[in-house]
mmCIF file of C-alpha atoms in Angstrom:
data_model
loop_
_atom_site.group_PDB
_atom_site.id
_atom_site.type_symbol
_atom_site.label_atom_id
_atom_site.label_comp_id
_atom_site.label_asym_id
_atom_site.label_seq_id
_atom_site.Cartn_x
_atom_site.Cartn_y
_atom_site.Cartn_z
ATOM 1 C CA MET A 11 75.064 176.300 90.504
ATOM 2 C CA PRO A 12 72.028 177.002 88.212
ATOM 3 C CA SER A 13 72.333 178.912 85.450
ATOM 4 C CA LYS A 14 69.979 181.959 86.242
ATOM 5 C CA VAL A 15 68.529 184.455 83.469
ATOM 6 C CA SER A 16 66.773 187.628 85.384
ATOM 7 C CA PRO A 17 64.665 189.877 82.353
ATOM 8 C CA GLU A 18 64.236 193.666 82.480
ATOM 9 C CA VAL A 19 61.138 194.571 82.848
ATOM 10 C CA PRO A 20 59.755 196.825 80.522
ATOM 11 C CA PRO A 21 58.275 200.123 81.439
ATOM 12 C CA ALA A 22 55.001 199.704 79.688
ATOM 13 C CA ILE A 23 53.057 197.452 77.882
ATOM 14 C CA ASP A 24 52.678 197.452 74.659
ATOM 15 C CA GLU A 25 48.753 196.767 73.776
ATOM 16 C CA ALA A 26 48.197 194.772 70.998
ATOM 17 C CA VAL A 27 50.991 192.194 72.858
ATOM 18 C CA ASP A 28 49.164 192.784 75.833
ATOM 19 C CA GLU A 29 46.180 191.646 73.881
ATOM 20 C CA ALA A 30 47.618 188.346 72.565
ATOM 21 C CA ILE A 31 47.805 186.822 75.627
ATOM 22 C CA ASP A 32 43.326 186.577 75.525
ATOM 23 C CA ALA A 33 43.483 185.925 71.826
ATOM 24 C CA ASP A 34 45.314 182.659 72.493
ATOM 25 C CA GLU A 35 42.211 180.983 74.129
ATOM 26 C CA GLY A 36 43.843 180.112 76.721
ATOM 27 C CA SER A 37 42.996 179.593 80.584
ATOM 28 C CA ALA A 38 44.884 180.855 83.669
ATOM 29 C CA VAL A 39 44.930 177.528 86.305
ATOM 30 C CA GLY A 40 46.918 178.567 89.517
ATOM 31 C CA PHE A 41 50.854 178.951 87.971
ATOM 32 C CA PHE A 42 49.955 177.595 84.436
ATOM 33 C CA TRP A 43 48.297 179.135 81.473
ATOM 34 C CA VAL A 44 47.190 176.516 79.626
ATOM 35 C CA THR A 45 46.570 176.999 75.302
ATOM 36 C CA SER A 46 46.464 174.219 72.379
ATOM 37 C CA ARG A 47 49.842 174.957 72.155
ATOM 38 C CA GLY A 48 50.544 173.095 75.594
ATOM 39 C CA VAL A 49 51.090 173.784 79.187
ATOM 40 C CA TYR A 50 53.212 177.553 79.965
ATOM 41 C CA LEU A 51 54.355 178.116 83.539
ATOM 42 C CA GLY A 52 53.535 181.655 84.244
ATOM 43 C CA GLY A 53 52.468 182.529 80.820
ATOM 44 C CA PRO A 54 53.921 182.735 77.016
ATOM 45 C CA LEU A 55 56.791 185.025 76.169
ATOM 46 C CA ILE A 56 55.135 188.320 74.952
ATOM 47 C CA TRP A 57 58.389 190.715 75.938
ATOM 48 C CA SER A 58 62.090 190.169 73.993
ATOM 49 C CA SER A 59 63.213 190.027 77.500
ATOM 50 C CA ALA A 60 61.290 187.576 79.013
ATOM 51 C CA SER A 61 61.690 183.477 78.587
ATOM 52 C CA GLU A 62 59.034 181.238 78.675
ATOM 53 C CA VAL A 63 58.330 177.927 79.723
ATOM 54 C CA LEU A 64 56.703 175.689 77.762
ATOM 55 C CA LEU A 65 55.330 171.791 79.512
ATOM 56 C CA THR A 66 54.282 169.139 76.933
ATOM 57 C CA SER A 67 53.735 165.633 76.538
ATOM 58 C CA GLU A 68 57.062 165.331 75.131
ATOM 59 C CA GLY A 69 58.960 167.487 77.845
ATOM 60 C CA VAL A 70 60.035 170.774 78.896
ATOM 61 C CA ARG A 71 60.936 173.723 76.563
ATOM 62 C CA ILE A 72 62.571 176.961 77.603
ATOM 63 C CA SER A 73 62.967 179.607 75.120
ATOM 64 C CA GLY A 74 63.164 183.710 75.376
ATOM 65 C CA SER A 75 66.594 185.698 75.571
ATOM 66 C CA ARG A 76 69.380 185.924 77.235
ATOM 67 C CA GLY A 77 67.971 188.939 79.978
ATOM 68 C CA GLU A 78 70.688 190.986 78.869
ATOM 69 C CA LEU A 79 69.870 194.500 78.621
ATOM 70 C CA PRO A 80 69.303 196.163 74.812
ATOM 71 C CA GLY A 81 72.713 197.283 73.464
ATOM 72 C CA PRO A 82 74.075 200.670 73.262
ATOM 73 C CA HIS A 83 72.585 201.669 70.300
ATOM 74 C CA GLY A 84 69.352 200.127 71.418
ATOM 75 C CA GLU A 85 69.867 196.668 69.511
ATOM 76 C CA SER A 86 67.932 194.226 71.062
ATOM 77 C CA PRO A 87 69.925 191.454 73.071
ATOM 78 C CA GLU A 88 71.279 187.897 71.679
ATOM 79 C CA PRO A 89 68.479 185.384 71.453
ATOM 80 C CA ARG A 90 68.890 182.931 74.513
ATOM 81 C CA GLU A 91 69.577 179.285 72.904
ATOM 82 C CA GLU A 92 66.407 176.925 73.575
ATOM 83 C CA PHE A 93 66.759 173.990 76.060
ATOM 84 C CA TRP A 94 64.498 171.156 75.757
ATOM 85 C CA ALA A 95 64.111 168.420 78.467
ATOM 86 C CA THR A 96 62.127 164.900 77.750
ATOM 87 C CA TRP A 97 60.235 163.667 80.590
ATOM 88 C CA GLU A 98 62.958 161.016 81.120
ATOM 89 C CA ASP A 99 65.390 163.293 81.513
ATOM 90 C CA VAL A 100 63.564 165.656 84.187
ATOM 91 C CA ARG A 101 64.788 165.542 87.943
ATOM 92 C CA ALA A 102 62.390 168.316 88.649
ATOM 93 C CA VAL A 103 60.601 171.492 87.799
ATOM 94 C CA THR A 104 60.032 174.227 90.806
ATOM 95 C CA VAL A 105 58.801 177.891 91.181
ATOM 96 C CA THR A 106 59.661 180.102 93.404
ATOM 97 C CA GLY A 107 59.106 183.433 93.954
ATOM 98 C CA ALA A 108 55.257 183.838 93.073
ATOM 99 C CA LYS A 109 53.183 186.280 94.730
ATOM 100 C CA VAL A 110 50.798 184.943 96.997
ATOM 101 C CA VAL A 111 47.923 186.532 98.479
ATOM 102 C CA SER A 112 44.621 186.355 100.271
ATOM 103 C CA MET A 113 41.425 185.578 98.312
ATOM 104 C CA ALA A 114 40.524 189.190 100.501
ATOM 105 C CA ARG A 115 42.975 191.131 98.926
ATOM 106 C CA ARG A 116 42.734 189.581 95.844
ATOM 107 C CA VAL A 117 39.291 190.904 95.138
ATOM 108 C CA LEU A 118 39.987 194.222 96.748
ATOM 109 C CA SER A 119 43.191 194.542 94.265
ATOM 110 C CA LYS A 120 40.483 193.391 91.371
ATOM 111 C CA VAL A 121 38.325 196.540 92.521
ATOM 112 C CA VAL A 122 41.086 199.280 93.084
ATOM 113 C CA GLU A 123 42.453 197.795 89.612
ATOM 114 C CA ILE A 124 39.136 198.632 88.252
ATOM 115 C CA GLY A 125 39.032 202.007 89.141
ATOM 116 C CA LEU A 126 42.222 203.188 88.345
ATOM 117 C CA ALA A 127 41.450 201.808 84.425
ATOM 118 C CA ALA A 128 38.851 204.009 84.357
ATOM 119 C CA ILE A 129 40.486 206.913 85.018
ATOM 120 C CA GLU A 130 43.520 206.678 82.965
ATOM 121 C CA VAL A 131 45.406 203.987 81.240
ATOM 122 C CA LEU A 132 48.658 202.817 83.456
ATOM 123 C CA ALA A 133 51.633 201.243 82.577
ATOM 124 C CA ILE A 134 51.336 197.531 84.316
ATOM 125 C CA ASP A 135 55.085 196.210 86.056
ATOM 126 C CA PRO A 136 54.109 192.072 85.503
ATOM 127 C CA LEU A 137 54.818 189.787 88.120
ATOM 128 C CA SER A 138 57.213 187.113 87.455
ATOM 129 C CA MET A 139 58.529 184.361 89.616
ATOM 130 C CA THR A 140 61.709 182.074 88.813
ATOM 131 C CA VAL A 141 61.633 178.702 87.214
ATOM 132 C CA THR A 142 64.231 176.266 87.889
ATOM 133 C CA VAL A 143 64.372 172.710 86.128
ATOM 134 C CA GLU A 144 66.886 169.922 86.814
ATOM 135 C CA THR A 145 67.877 167.321 84.446
ATOM 136 C CA SER A 146 70.454 164.231 84.641
ATOM 137 C CA THR A 147 73.314 167.001 83.496
ATOM 138 C CA GLU A 148 72.342 170.839 84.168
ATOM 139 C CA THR A 149 70.450 173.080 86.066
ATOM 140 C CA VAL A 150 68.793 175.586 84.232
ATOM 141 C CA GLU A 151 66.910 178.687 85.703
ATOM 142 C CA VAL A 152 64.815 181.517 84.507
ATOM 143 C CA THR A 153 62.603 184.609 85.121
ATOM 144 C CA VAL A 154 59.305 184.193 83.951
ATOM 145 C CA HIS A 155 56.100 186.834 83.990
ATOM 146 C CA CYS A 156 52.906 185.320 85.620
ATOM 147 C CA ALA A 157 49.722 184.949 83.497
ATOM 148 C CA VAL A 158 47.965 186.918 86.255
ATOM 149 C CA ASP A 159 47.647 190.679 87.837
ATOM 150 C CA ILE A 160 47.480 190.461 91.549
ATOM 151 C CA GLY A 161 48.576 186.761 92.831
ATOM 152 C CA TYR A 162 48.134 183.462 93.396
ATOM 153 C CA THR A 163 45.888 182.089 96.577
ATOM 154 C CA GLU A 164 47.424 180.353 99.016
ATOM 155 C CA ARG A 165 45.785 177.105 97.837
ATOM 156 C CA ASP A 166 46.100 177.814 93.887
ATOM 157 C CA ALA A 167 49.949 178.064 95.284
ATOM 158 C CA ASP A 168 49.971 174.847 97.547
ATOM 159 C CA LEU A 169 48.183 172.970 94.464
ATOM 160 C CA SER A 170 50.660 174.062 91.492
ATOM 161 C CA HIS A 171 53.547 173.208 93.583
ATOM 162 C CA ARG A 172 51.643 169.638 93.754
ATOM 163 C CA LEU A 173 51.048 169.243 90.452
ATOM 164 C CA LEU A 174 54.806 170.115 89.618
ATOM 165 C CA GLU A 175 55.494 167.095 91.251
ATOM 166 C CA ARG A 176 54.849 165.104 88.884
ATOM 167 C CA CYS A 177 57.285 166.549 86.240
ATOM 168 C CA GLY A 178 60.091 164.809 88.500
ATOM 169 C CA THR A 179 58.427 161.194 88.006
ATOM 170 C CA GLY A 180 57.534 161.527 84.305
ATOM 171 C CA ASP A 181 53.646 161.636 84.063
ATOM 172 C CA PHE A 182 53.294 165.096 84.285
ATOM 173 C CA PRO A 183 49.611 165.345 82.403
ATOM 174 C CA ALA A 184 50.143 168.125 79.837
ATOM 175 C CA GLU A 185 48.300 166.039 77.194
ATOM 176 C CA GLU A 186 45.503 165.971 79.219
ATOM 177 C CA ILE A 187 45.362 169.193 80.520
ATOM 178 C CA ARG A 188 45.638 170.030 76.936
ATOM 179 C CA GLN A 189 42.597 168.339 75.539
ATOM 180 C CA TRP A 190 40.781 169.748 78.598
ATOM 181 C CA LEU A 191 41.024 173.531 77.545
ATOM 182 C CA LEU A 192 40.267 172.443 73.662
ATOM 183 C CA ALA A 193 37.180 170.561 75.235
ATOM 184 C CA LEU A 194 36.307 174.053 77.334
ATOM 185 C CA PRO A 195 33.837 176.425 75.361
ATOM 186 C CA LEU A 196 35.200 179.909 74.924
ATOM 187 C CA ASP A 197 33.168 181.779 77.379
ATOM 188 C CA ARG A 198 34.137 179.520 80.180
ATOM 189 C CA ALA A 199 38.021 180.379 79.784
ATOM 190 C CA LYS A 200 37.861 182.385 82.902
ATOM 191 C CA LEU A 201 37.353 179.890 86.017
ATOM 192 C CA SER A 202 36.636 180.521 89.644
ATOM 193 C CA ALA A 203 38.354 180.073 92.542
ATOM 194 C CA PRO A 204 36.815 176.658 93.264
ATOM 195 C CA GLU A 205 36.792 175.613 89.839
ATOM 196 C CA ARG A 206 40.426 176.323 89.587
ATOM 197 C CA GLU A 207 41.193 174.064 92.788
ATOM 198 C CA ARG A 208 39.284 171.210 91.572
ATOM 199 C CA LEU A 209 40.875 171.128 88.398
ATOM 200 C CA LEU A 210 44.742 171.472 89.905
ATOM 201 C CA ARG A 211 43.689 168.845 92.437
ATOM 202 C CA GLN A 212 42.058 166.607 89.927
ATOM 203 C CA TRP A 213 45.463 166.849 87.828
ATOM 204 C CA ALA A 214 47.920 166.340 91.118
ATOM 205 C CA GLY A 215 46.764 163.216 91.787
ATOM 206 C CA GLY A 216 43.779 163.887 94.197
ATOM 207 C CA ALA A 217 46.132 166.124 96.406
ATOM 208 C CA GLU A 218 44.045 167.391 99.118
#
């Protein structure tokens, strides 16, 4: 049985922390948030009760908290020990529980979201998904927050799963993806659906 970490979602988002994601000069492509540090599954760690999964050219790193509630006096939970595995040791990296919506639903949700935002500042419950990393000696399961606020298209999700299959063969193209981000003009970090699909297909090895 995998060890599971399921963080509690905070009641509201700290605006300064929320803006830190955008300030990282990253770009969302499918399940992935690409930064100069590497490729996150979901998003980078922005809440103390969350976990983050970072894919680099060397392997997989998981860090964050154990997901417990704060103590009786409001003290922060103990941090989860960092997990690290090289690609030679990784057998599989999989994602479950990612919210998939139609393209029409994404557009409608964004219009509604913009309208509400113009009226008031809302508390947001971030989407999350479960990441499971299997190695030759253990299986680790954590919950991460998504880098999107509505959900993934079916095509984005399918191609993301295919790209993750490369983790099990030790040739996940983390450095290729990172270099793509570094060469990207800052005003081009937000991609259209066709652009995301083209990149995911390319990184997955030409998957159709």
